[in-house]
Each structure stands twice: as structure tokens, then as C-alpha cells.
């Protein structure tokens, strides 16, 4: 009973003291959000995509002669390894050499004709004839003015007009002559280019790198046009076919690197062929890639192929952590004067780490990369480094 009374008495004292004390001020919580930022910078971004491709054999290539003649030299034998554009054999090209010499002579003659015409006219600008035309024009203008005041006769005016017409005709004829001479040079140059191409056909080269499997020509023997002179194997290379959309096709280039993965083994290669016709079965465009060292891969095997599908240059690059979406629209928060500013952006491309922005940001903008459920447009924000200092 005494203990109970003591407790009641203490409680009464506490209430009394509370009533007599000053008003308690509740401490307000700081609502400023601590964030980290990254500066938007101009750069470039490559996006790689993986496709399912099918392995096919691309074992041999037939090298066909496009000219006829006597084989003067054979440079390879069966089993030899050759590189692209390496000479395989040479056919007698005397007739082609004569054709090229004749074409060069025609070109030199055309150039001399043009130079002679230019010299006769005082230069390619027809300086002498232009001066004569200018004098004839001045004479006609003066005579016509004198005729108006009765100081010249109609005969003198007609004579001046005839001289002006003759001077203009001389300029027009000279211009036509020079144009014709220039056309002659161009035609002669086409003849030279054609003769050089024909001459190159007598030097038979390898279209690919590989191993010589067959040699069907011998020195000092005739070979006909259209004959299969050599068969070259691509050895351990394989071809992988895959399909892409039109947008991706326009971003892929012949020769760009590719990689494939199968059973934990990585192979490299390059894009060898791009189709410009839509495949009727898939509705997409077929792409072929050559793969090195893949002789163990059987025909018809499905593999995963990866290559660059999009390339962005001179665009704003930001971390992917800065990106938000709402109703399908992309936006970021920019830190400006201690506040978060919601900014709509247009995405060009992205990877798992970076985003290329085509519209909405400028170089140097500080984008917020820290996620917070309280982050809103206009919310007060401060850098994490500043918060630590405080």
C-alpha cells in the first residue's frame, strides 16, 4: 500500500513540473535528399546484339579464267597456302599490252589537241577572244549612242553590230572546241582504264585465303576463257548465316568483326555478305559471316553470333542508372541550384552500363544517378560529398 502511494505521488509531481516548464519545440527533420551525380559528356557508344545463326560449309572456291592465251607462269602447287590477291599464274598478255599502249597514245593525242587549242585561244579562259568580244561590244555601244544623236550613220551601226556578232560567234566556237577536246580526253581515259582492266585479267590471283586443292593449268600450254584454273579451299573457315531487321542491316558493314560461341569455345570472324532482298520466310535480311578456325563445327549447327548492331557517335553519354521511365517515356533528373529538375530525353542507344542521348541534355549537365523514392521534380538535393562535410 505504501509503495502504491509513493508511485502516485511521483506521478503527480511529474505532471506538476511539466505544467510549470517552458514549451517543448519539436525538432524538424531535414528533407533534403543526398544524391550522387555524373556529368553528361559527348562520346560514342557501340551496341552489340546476339543472334542465332546456322553454320554452313564454305569449303572451296573455283578460280575461273576470263581470258584465253598461253600460260607463261604457274606460281603455286597443290597443297600451297595462298593469301587474298596472291598471284596464281600469268597468261601471255602481249595483245593486252599493245591495246594499253594504243589507248595511252590516244590519250596523249587528245591531251595535245586540247593544249594546242588552249594555246591558240590565249588560255582556257579564252583571253584573246574575250578581249576581242569586249572591244566589239564597246564599239557597238559607242556607235549606237552616236547614232542616237545623229553623229553616226545606220551603216556604221550595222557594221558594229556585225563585228559584235562575229566576235560572239568566235567565242562560242572556241568554247565548243575546248569542250569537244575535253570530251576527247575523257573518252581516251576510259579507253586506258578499260585496257588496264583487260591487262589485269591476264594476271590470275586468288580471291580468298586458303589452301590450293587443284591446279588445272600448266606452263606453256593454252588455257581457254571460262576454264576452272584452280580450286582453293578455305580450310578451317565456316560460314554462319543469320537474319536481321532492316534497321540493323543499315548499321552493319562488310568486314566488321563478329564472334560466335559454341560449347564454351569462342570463335572470331567477319561479316562477308549483306543481302538487299527480304527473305520471304523470315521477313528479314540475310547476313553471312565468315568464321575462322571453326572446322569442327558441323553443317546445320545453330550457334550464338554477336556483332555490333548500332553505332552512335558525337552523342551525349550518361550512366544507365540515371534513366527513369514513366508511361513509356524516358526522363532523368538534373541537379540545378540544389534542386532536382525532371528532364525528358530521347534515347539513341544503350548498353547495360551507358545510354546515348540524342535529345534533352547538353554537355556538362549534372544528372542524378542515385535512386530515391522521394526524388521528385523540384525536390531539394545535395551532393553526398557536401553532406559528409556538413
mmCIF file of C-alpha atoms in Angstrom, residues 168-386:
data_model
loop_
_atom_site.group_PDB
_atom_site.id
_atom_site.type_symbol
_atom_site.label_atom_id
_atom_site.label_comp_id
_atom_site.label_asym_id
_atom_site.label_seq_id
_atom_site.Cartn_x
_atom_site.Cartn_y
_atom_site.Cartn_z
ATOM 1 C CA UNK A 168 30.495 36.354 -130.047
ATOM 2 C CA UNK A 169 30.407 33.537 -132.621
ATOM 3 C CA UNK A 170 34.184 33.158 -132.334
ATOM 4 C CA UNK A 171 33.935 32.815 -128.533
ATOM 5 C CA UNK A 172 31.098 30.266 -128.835
ATOM 6 C CA UNK A 173 33.028 28.239 -131.410
ATOM 7 C CA UNK A 174 36.164 28.248 -129.263
ATOM 8 C CA UNK A 175 34.219 27.094 -126.222
ATOM 9 C CA UNK A 176 32.676 24.279 -128.269
ATOM 10 C CA UNK A 177 36.141 23.283 -129.499
ATOM 11 C CA UNK A 178 37.552 23.136 -125.972
ATOM 12 C CA UNK A 179 34.531 21.182 -124.734
ATOM 13 C CA UNK A 180 34.962 18.707 -127.552
ATOM 14 C CA UNK A 181 38.668 18.388 -126.780
ATOM 15 C CA UNK A 182 37.913 17.753 -123.104
ATOM 16 C CA UNK A 183 35.351 15.116 -124.073
ATOM 17 C CA UNK A 184 38.029 13.519 -126.230
ATOM 18 C CA UNK A 185 40.364 13.344 -123.229
ATOM 19 C CA UNK A 186 37.670 11.750 -121.093
ATOM 20 C CA UNK A 187 36.864 9.173 -123.762
ATOM 21 C CA UNK A 188 40.543 8.371 -124.199
ATOM 22 C CA UNK A 189 40.923 7.963 -120.416
ATOM 23 C CA UNK A 190 38.038 5.473 -120.403
ATOM 24 C CA UNK A 191 39.892 3.564 -123.103
ATOM 25 C CA UNK A 192 43.032 3.473 -120.966
ATOM 26 C CA UNK A 193 41.102 2.300 -117.898
ATOM 27 C CA UNK A 194 39.437 -0.438 -119.934
ATOM 28 C CA UNK A 195 42.774 -1.576 -121.388
ATOM 29 C CA UNK A 196 44.336 -1.655 -117.929
ATOM 30 C CA UNK A 197 41.467 -3.788 -116.637
ATOM 31 C CA UNK A 198 41.786 -6.199 -119.545
ATOM 32 C CA UNK A 199 45.512 -6.426 -118.884
ATOM 33 C CA UNK A 200 44.878 -7.256 -115.209
ATOM 34 C CA UNK A 201 42.798 -10.291 -116.239
ATOM 35 C CA UNK A 202 45.919 -11.983 -117.564
ATOM 36 C CA UNK A 203 47.377 -11.946 -114.056
ATOM 37 C CA UNK A 204 45.220 -14.517 -112.227
ATOM 38 C CA UNK A 205 45.089 -14.037 -108.441
ATOM 39 C CA UNK A 206 43.433 -15.769 -105.515
ATOM 40 C CA UNK A 207 40.111 -14.282 -104.401
ATOM 41 C CA UNK A 208 40.449 -15.770 -100.906
ATOM 42 C CA UNK A 209 42.982 -17.019 -98.403
ATOM 43 C CA UNK A 210 43.206 -20.778 -98.197
ATOM 44 C CA UNK A 211 44.845 -23.931 -99.488
ATOM 45 C CA UNK A 212 45.284 -24.859 -103.149
ATOM 46 C CA UNK A 213 43.308 -28.055 -103.737
ATOM 47 C CA UNK A 214 43.702 -28.341 -107.545
ATOM 48 C CA UNK A 215 45.812 -26.816 -110.329
ATOM 49 C CA UNK A 216 44.345 -27.304 -113.807
ATOM 50 C CA UNK A 217 46.835 -25.265 -115.847
ATOM 51 C CA UNK A 218 50.436 -25.941 -116.867
ATOM 52 C CA UNK A 219 53.152 -23.689 -118.169
ATOM 53 C CA UNK A 220 53.474 -23.254 -121.947
ATOM 54 C CA UNK A 221 50.003 -24.668 -122.547
ATOM 55 C CA UNK A 222 46.868 -22.937 -123.793
ATOM 56 C CA UNK A 223 44.017 -22.078 -121.405
ATOM 57 C CA UNK A 224 40.583 -21.045 -122.609
ATOM 58 C CA UNK A 225 38.355 -18.324 -121.225
ATOM 59 C CA UNK A 226 35.917 -19.702 -118.646
ATOM 60 C CA UNK A 227 38.166 -22.577 -117.597
ATOM 61 C CA UNK A 228 38.480 -23.552 -113.918
ATOM 62 C CA UNK A 229 42.190 -22.967 -113.430
ATOM 63 C CA UNK A 230 42.436 -23.510 -109.664
ATOM 64 C CA UNK A 231 40.353 -24.763 -106.772
ATOM 65 C CA UNK A 232 41.106 -23.203 -103.396
ATOM 66 C CA UNK A 233 39.788 -24.450 -100.073
ATOM 67 C CA UNK A 234 39.054 -22.076 -97.234
ATOM 68 C CA UNK A 235 40.406 -24.766 -94.908
ATOM 69 C CA UNK A 236 39.114 -24.405 -91.376
ATOM 70 C CA UNK A 237 36.759 -21.492 -92.082
ATOM 71 C CA UNK A 238 32.988 -21.826 -91.828
ATOM 72 C CA UNK A 239 30.108 -19.612 -92.823
ATOM 73 C CA UNK A 240 27.341 -18.591 -90.403
ATOM 74 C CA UNK A 241 24.048 -17.236 -91.734
ATOM 75 C CA UNK A 242 21.717 -15.123 -89.577
ATOM 76 C CA UNK A 243 18.847 -12.667 -90.112
ATOM 77 C CA UNK A 244 18.449 -9.022 -89.075
ATOM 78 C CA UNK A 245 15.883 -6.256 -89.402
ATOM 79 C CA UNK A 246 16.259 -3.504 -91.991
ATOM 80 C CA UNK A 247 17.320 -1.010 -89.307
ATOM 81 C CA UNK A 248 20.124 -3.288 -88.125
ATOM 82 C CA UNK A 249 21.146 -4.125 -91.709
ATOM 83 C CA UNK A 250 21.747 -0.424 -92.398
ATOM 84 C CA UNK A 251 24.130 -0.287 -89.435
ATOM 85 C CA UNK A 252 26.131 -3.402 -90.328
ATOM 86 C CA UNK A 253 29.147 -3.081 -92.631
ATOM 87 C CA UNK A 254 31.029 -5.646 -94.686
ATOM 88 C CA UNK A 255 34.170 -6.672 -92.831
ATOM 89 C CA UNK A 256 33.044 -5.740 -89.323
ATOM 90 C CA UNK A 257 34.060 -8.254 -86.619
ATOM 91 C CA UNK A 258 31.745 -10.955 -85.291
ATOM 92 C CA UNK A 259 32.139 -13.627 -82.641
ATOM 93 C CA UNK A 260 30.329 -16.883 -82.042
ATOM 94 C CA UNK A 261 30.121 -19.163 -79.058
ATOM 95 C CA UNK A 262 29.556 -22.905 -79.035
ATOM 96 C CA UNK A 263 30.129 -25.412 -76.248
ATOM 97 C CA UNK A 264 32.156 -22.854 -74.313
ATOM 98 C CA UNK A 265 34.519 -22.141 -77.221
ATOM 99 C CA UNK A 266 34.756 -18.662 -78.757
ATOM 100 C CA UNK A 267 35.424 -18.120 -82.472
ATOM 101 C CA UNK A 268 36.019 -14.860 -84.348
ATOM 102 C CA UNK A 269 35.221 -13.799 -87.888
ATOM 103 C CA UNK A 270 33.814 -11.003 -90.034
ATOM 104 C CA UNK A 271 30.673 -10.041 -91.956
ATOM 105 C CA UNK A 272 31.184 -11.248 -95.518
ATOM 106 C CA UNK A 273 27.843 -10.629 -97.233
ATOM 107 C CA UNK A 274 24.716 -8.482 -96.753
ATOM 108 C CA UNK A 275 21.542 -9.287 -98.644
ATOM 109 C CA UNK A 276 19.443 -6.428 -100.049
ATOM 110 C CA UNK A 277 16.402 -8.644 -100.561
ATOM 111 C CA UNK A 278 13.897 -9.506 -97.827
ATOM 112 C CA UNK A 279 13.768 -13.214 -97.075
ATOM 113 C CA UNK A 280 10.244 -14.459 -97.824
ATOM 114 C CA UNK A 281 10.271 -16.876 -94.878
ATOM 115 C CA UNK A 282 11.538 -14.648 -92.074
ATOM 116 C CA UNK A 283 10.635 -11.196 -93.418
ATOM 117 C CA UNK A 284 14.170 -10.049 -92.567
ATOM 118 C CA UNK A 285 17.522 -9.688 -94.324
ATOM 119 C CA UNK A 286 20.084 -12.469 -94.512
ATOM 120 C CA UNK A 287 23.650 -11.808 -93.382
ATOM 121 C CA UNK A 288 26.609 -14.150 -93.892
ATOM 122 C CA UNK A 289 29.708 -14.155 -91.714
ATOM 123 C CA UNK A 290 32.993 -15.998 -92.199
ATOM 124 C CA UNK A 291 34.304 -17.683 -89.031
ATOM 125 C CA UNK A 292 37.961 -18.586 -88.506
ATOM 126 C CA UNK A 293 39.176 -21.908 -87.103
ATOM 127 C CA UNK A 294 35.736 -23.494 -86.921
ATOM 128 C CA UNK A 295 36.419 -26.675 -88.874
ATOM 129 C CA UNK A 296 34.971 -28.779 -86.045
ATOM 130 C CA UNK A 297 31.545 -27.158 -86.300
ATOM 131 C CA UNK A 298 29.198 -29.344 -88.367
ATOM 132 C CA UNK A 299 26.885 -28.033 -91.070
ATOM 133 C CA UNK A 300 23.430 -27.086 -89.803
ATOM 134 C CA UNK A 301 24.588 -26.387 -86.230
ATOM 135 C CA UNK A 302 22.829 -23.464 -84.503
ATOM 136 C CA UNK A 303 25.225 -21.067 -82.763
ATOM 137 C CA UNK A 304 25.012 -17.720 -80.984
ATOM 138 C CA UNK A 305 26.609 -14.911 -83.005
ATOM 139 C CA UNK A 306 27.360 -11.448 -81.608
ATOM 140 C CA UNK A 307 28.236 -8.299 -83.548
ATOM 141 C CA UNK A 308 27.790 -4.521 -83.402
ATOM 142 C CA UNK A 309 24.225 -3.662 -84.381
ATOM 143 C CA UNK A 310 24.216 0.074 -83.710
ATOM 144 C CA UNK A 311 26.904 2.751 -83.513
ATOM 145 C CA UNK A 312 26.316 6.208 -82.052
ATOM 146 C CA UNK A 313 28.899 8.969 -82.409
ATOM 147 C CA UNK A 314 29.029 12.546 -81.079
ATOM 148 C CA UNK A 315 26.114 11.968 -78.702
ATOM 149 C CA UNK A 316 25.575 12.656 -75.012
ATOM 150 C CA UNK A 317 26.618 9.676 -72.864
ATOM 151 C CA UNK A 318 25.258 9.153 -69.329
ATOM 152 C CA UNK A 319 25.193 6.186 -66.911
ATOM 153 C CA UNK A 320 22.199 3.898 -67.293
ATOM 154 C CA UNK A 321 21.474 4.369 -63.547
ATOM 155 C CA UNK A 322 20.327 7.926 -64.285
ATOM 156 C CA UNK A 323 17.459 6.791 -66.503
ATOM 157 C CA UNK A 324 13.782 6.605 -65.438
ATOM 158 C CA UNK A 325 10.634 5.613 -67.339
ATOM 159 C CA UNK A 326 7.012 6.636 -66.929
ATOM 160 C CA UNK A 327 4.258 5.616 -69.346
ATOM 161 C CA UNK A 328 6.897 4.577 -71.832
ATOM 162 C CA UNK A 329 8.619 7.979 -71.738
ATOM 163 C CA UNK A 330 12.268 8.264 -70.669
ATOM 164 C CA UNK A 331 13.481 11.017 -68.340
ATOM 165 C CA UNK A 332 16.334 11.913 -65.999
ATOM 166 C CA UNK A 333 16.809 14.277 -63.070
ATOM 167 C CA UNK A 334 19.333 17.073 -63.442
ATOM 168 C CA UNK A 335 20.785 18.727 -60.360
ATOM 169 C CA UNK A 336 20.478 22.503 -60.736
ATOM 170 C CA UNK A 337 20.849 25.098 -57.932
ATOM 171 C CA UNK A 338 20.274 22.495 -55.252
ATOM 172 C CA UNK A 339 17.095 21.106 -56.802
ATOM 173 C CA UNK A 340 16.207 18.095 -58.935
ATOM 174 C CA UNK A 341 14.864 19.057 -62.359
ATOM 175 C CA UNK A 342 12.966 16.359 -64.245
ATOM 176 C CA UNK A 343 14.072 16.373 -67.907
ATOM 177 C CA UNK A 344 12.611 14.395 -70.825
ATOM 178 C CA UNK A 345 15.232 12.686 -73.026
ATOM 179 C CA UNK A 346 15.329 10.836 -76.350
ATOM 180 C CA UNK A 347 17.379 7.628 -76.317
ATOM 181 C CA UNK A 348 19.576 6.799 -79.294
ATOM 182 C CA UNK A 349 21.033 3.515 -77.997
ATOM 183 C CA UNK A 350 22.141 1.903 -74.778
ATOM 184 C CA UNK A 351 24.192 -0.849 -73.192
ATOM 185 C CA UNK A 352 24.000 -2.398 -69.737
ATOM 186 C CA UNK A 353 26.117 0.461 -68.368
ATOM 187 C CA UNK A 354 25.673 3.542 -70.572
ATOM 188 C CA UNK A 355 22.962 5.363 -72.525
ATOM 189 C CA UNK A 356 23.404 7.511 -75.658
ATOM 190 C CA UNK A 357 21.033 10.508 -75.532
ATOM 191 C CA UNK A 358 20.103 12.212 -78.813
ATOM 192 C CA UNK A 359 17.891 14.985 -77.360
ATOM 193 C CA UNK A 360 17.199 16.574 -73.985
ATOM 194 C CA UNK A 361 20.667 17.005 -72.462
ATOM 195 C CA UNK A 362 23.676 19.224 -73.010
ATOM 196 C CA UNK A 363 27.321 18.525 -72.343
ATOM 197 C CA UNK A 364 28.157 19.221 -68.712
ATOM 198 C CA UNK A 365 24.648 18.669 -67.291
ATOM 199 C CA UNK A 366 24.863 17.011 -63.857
ATOM 200 C CA UNK A 367 22.477 14.054 -63.962
ATOM 201 C CA UNK A 368 21.462 12.362 -60.723
ATOM 202 C CA UNK A 369 22.478 8.696 -60.628
ATOM 203 C CA UNK A 370 21.247 7.908 -57.089
ATOM 204 C CA UNK A 371 17.803 6.345 -56.813
ATOM 205 C CA UNK A 372 15.400 7.629 -54.163
ATOM 206 C CA UNK A 373 11.682 7.101 -53.708
ATOM 207 C CA UNK A 374 11.418 10.759 -52.637
ATOM 208 C CA UNK A 375 13.067 12.135 -55.765
ATOM 209 C CA UNK A 376 10.630 14.473 -57.498
ATOM 210 C CA UNK A 377 10.773 17.459 -59.799
ATOM 211 C CA UNK A 378 11.858 20.408 -57.668
ATOM 212 C CA UNK A 379 12.938 18.289 -54.678
ATOM 213 C CA UNK A 380 15.827 19.717 -52.658
ATOM 214 C CA UNK A 381 19.020 17.740 -53.235
ATOM 215 C CA UNK A 382 22.652 17.910 -52.184
ATOM 216 C CA UNK A 383 25.756 16.019 -53.149
ATOM 217 C CA UNK A 384 26.889 13.165 -50.959
ATOM 218 C CA UNK A 385 30.295 14.842 -50.603
ATOM 219 C CA UNK A 386 28.650 18.014 -49.278
#
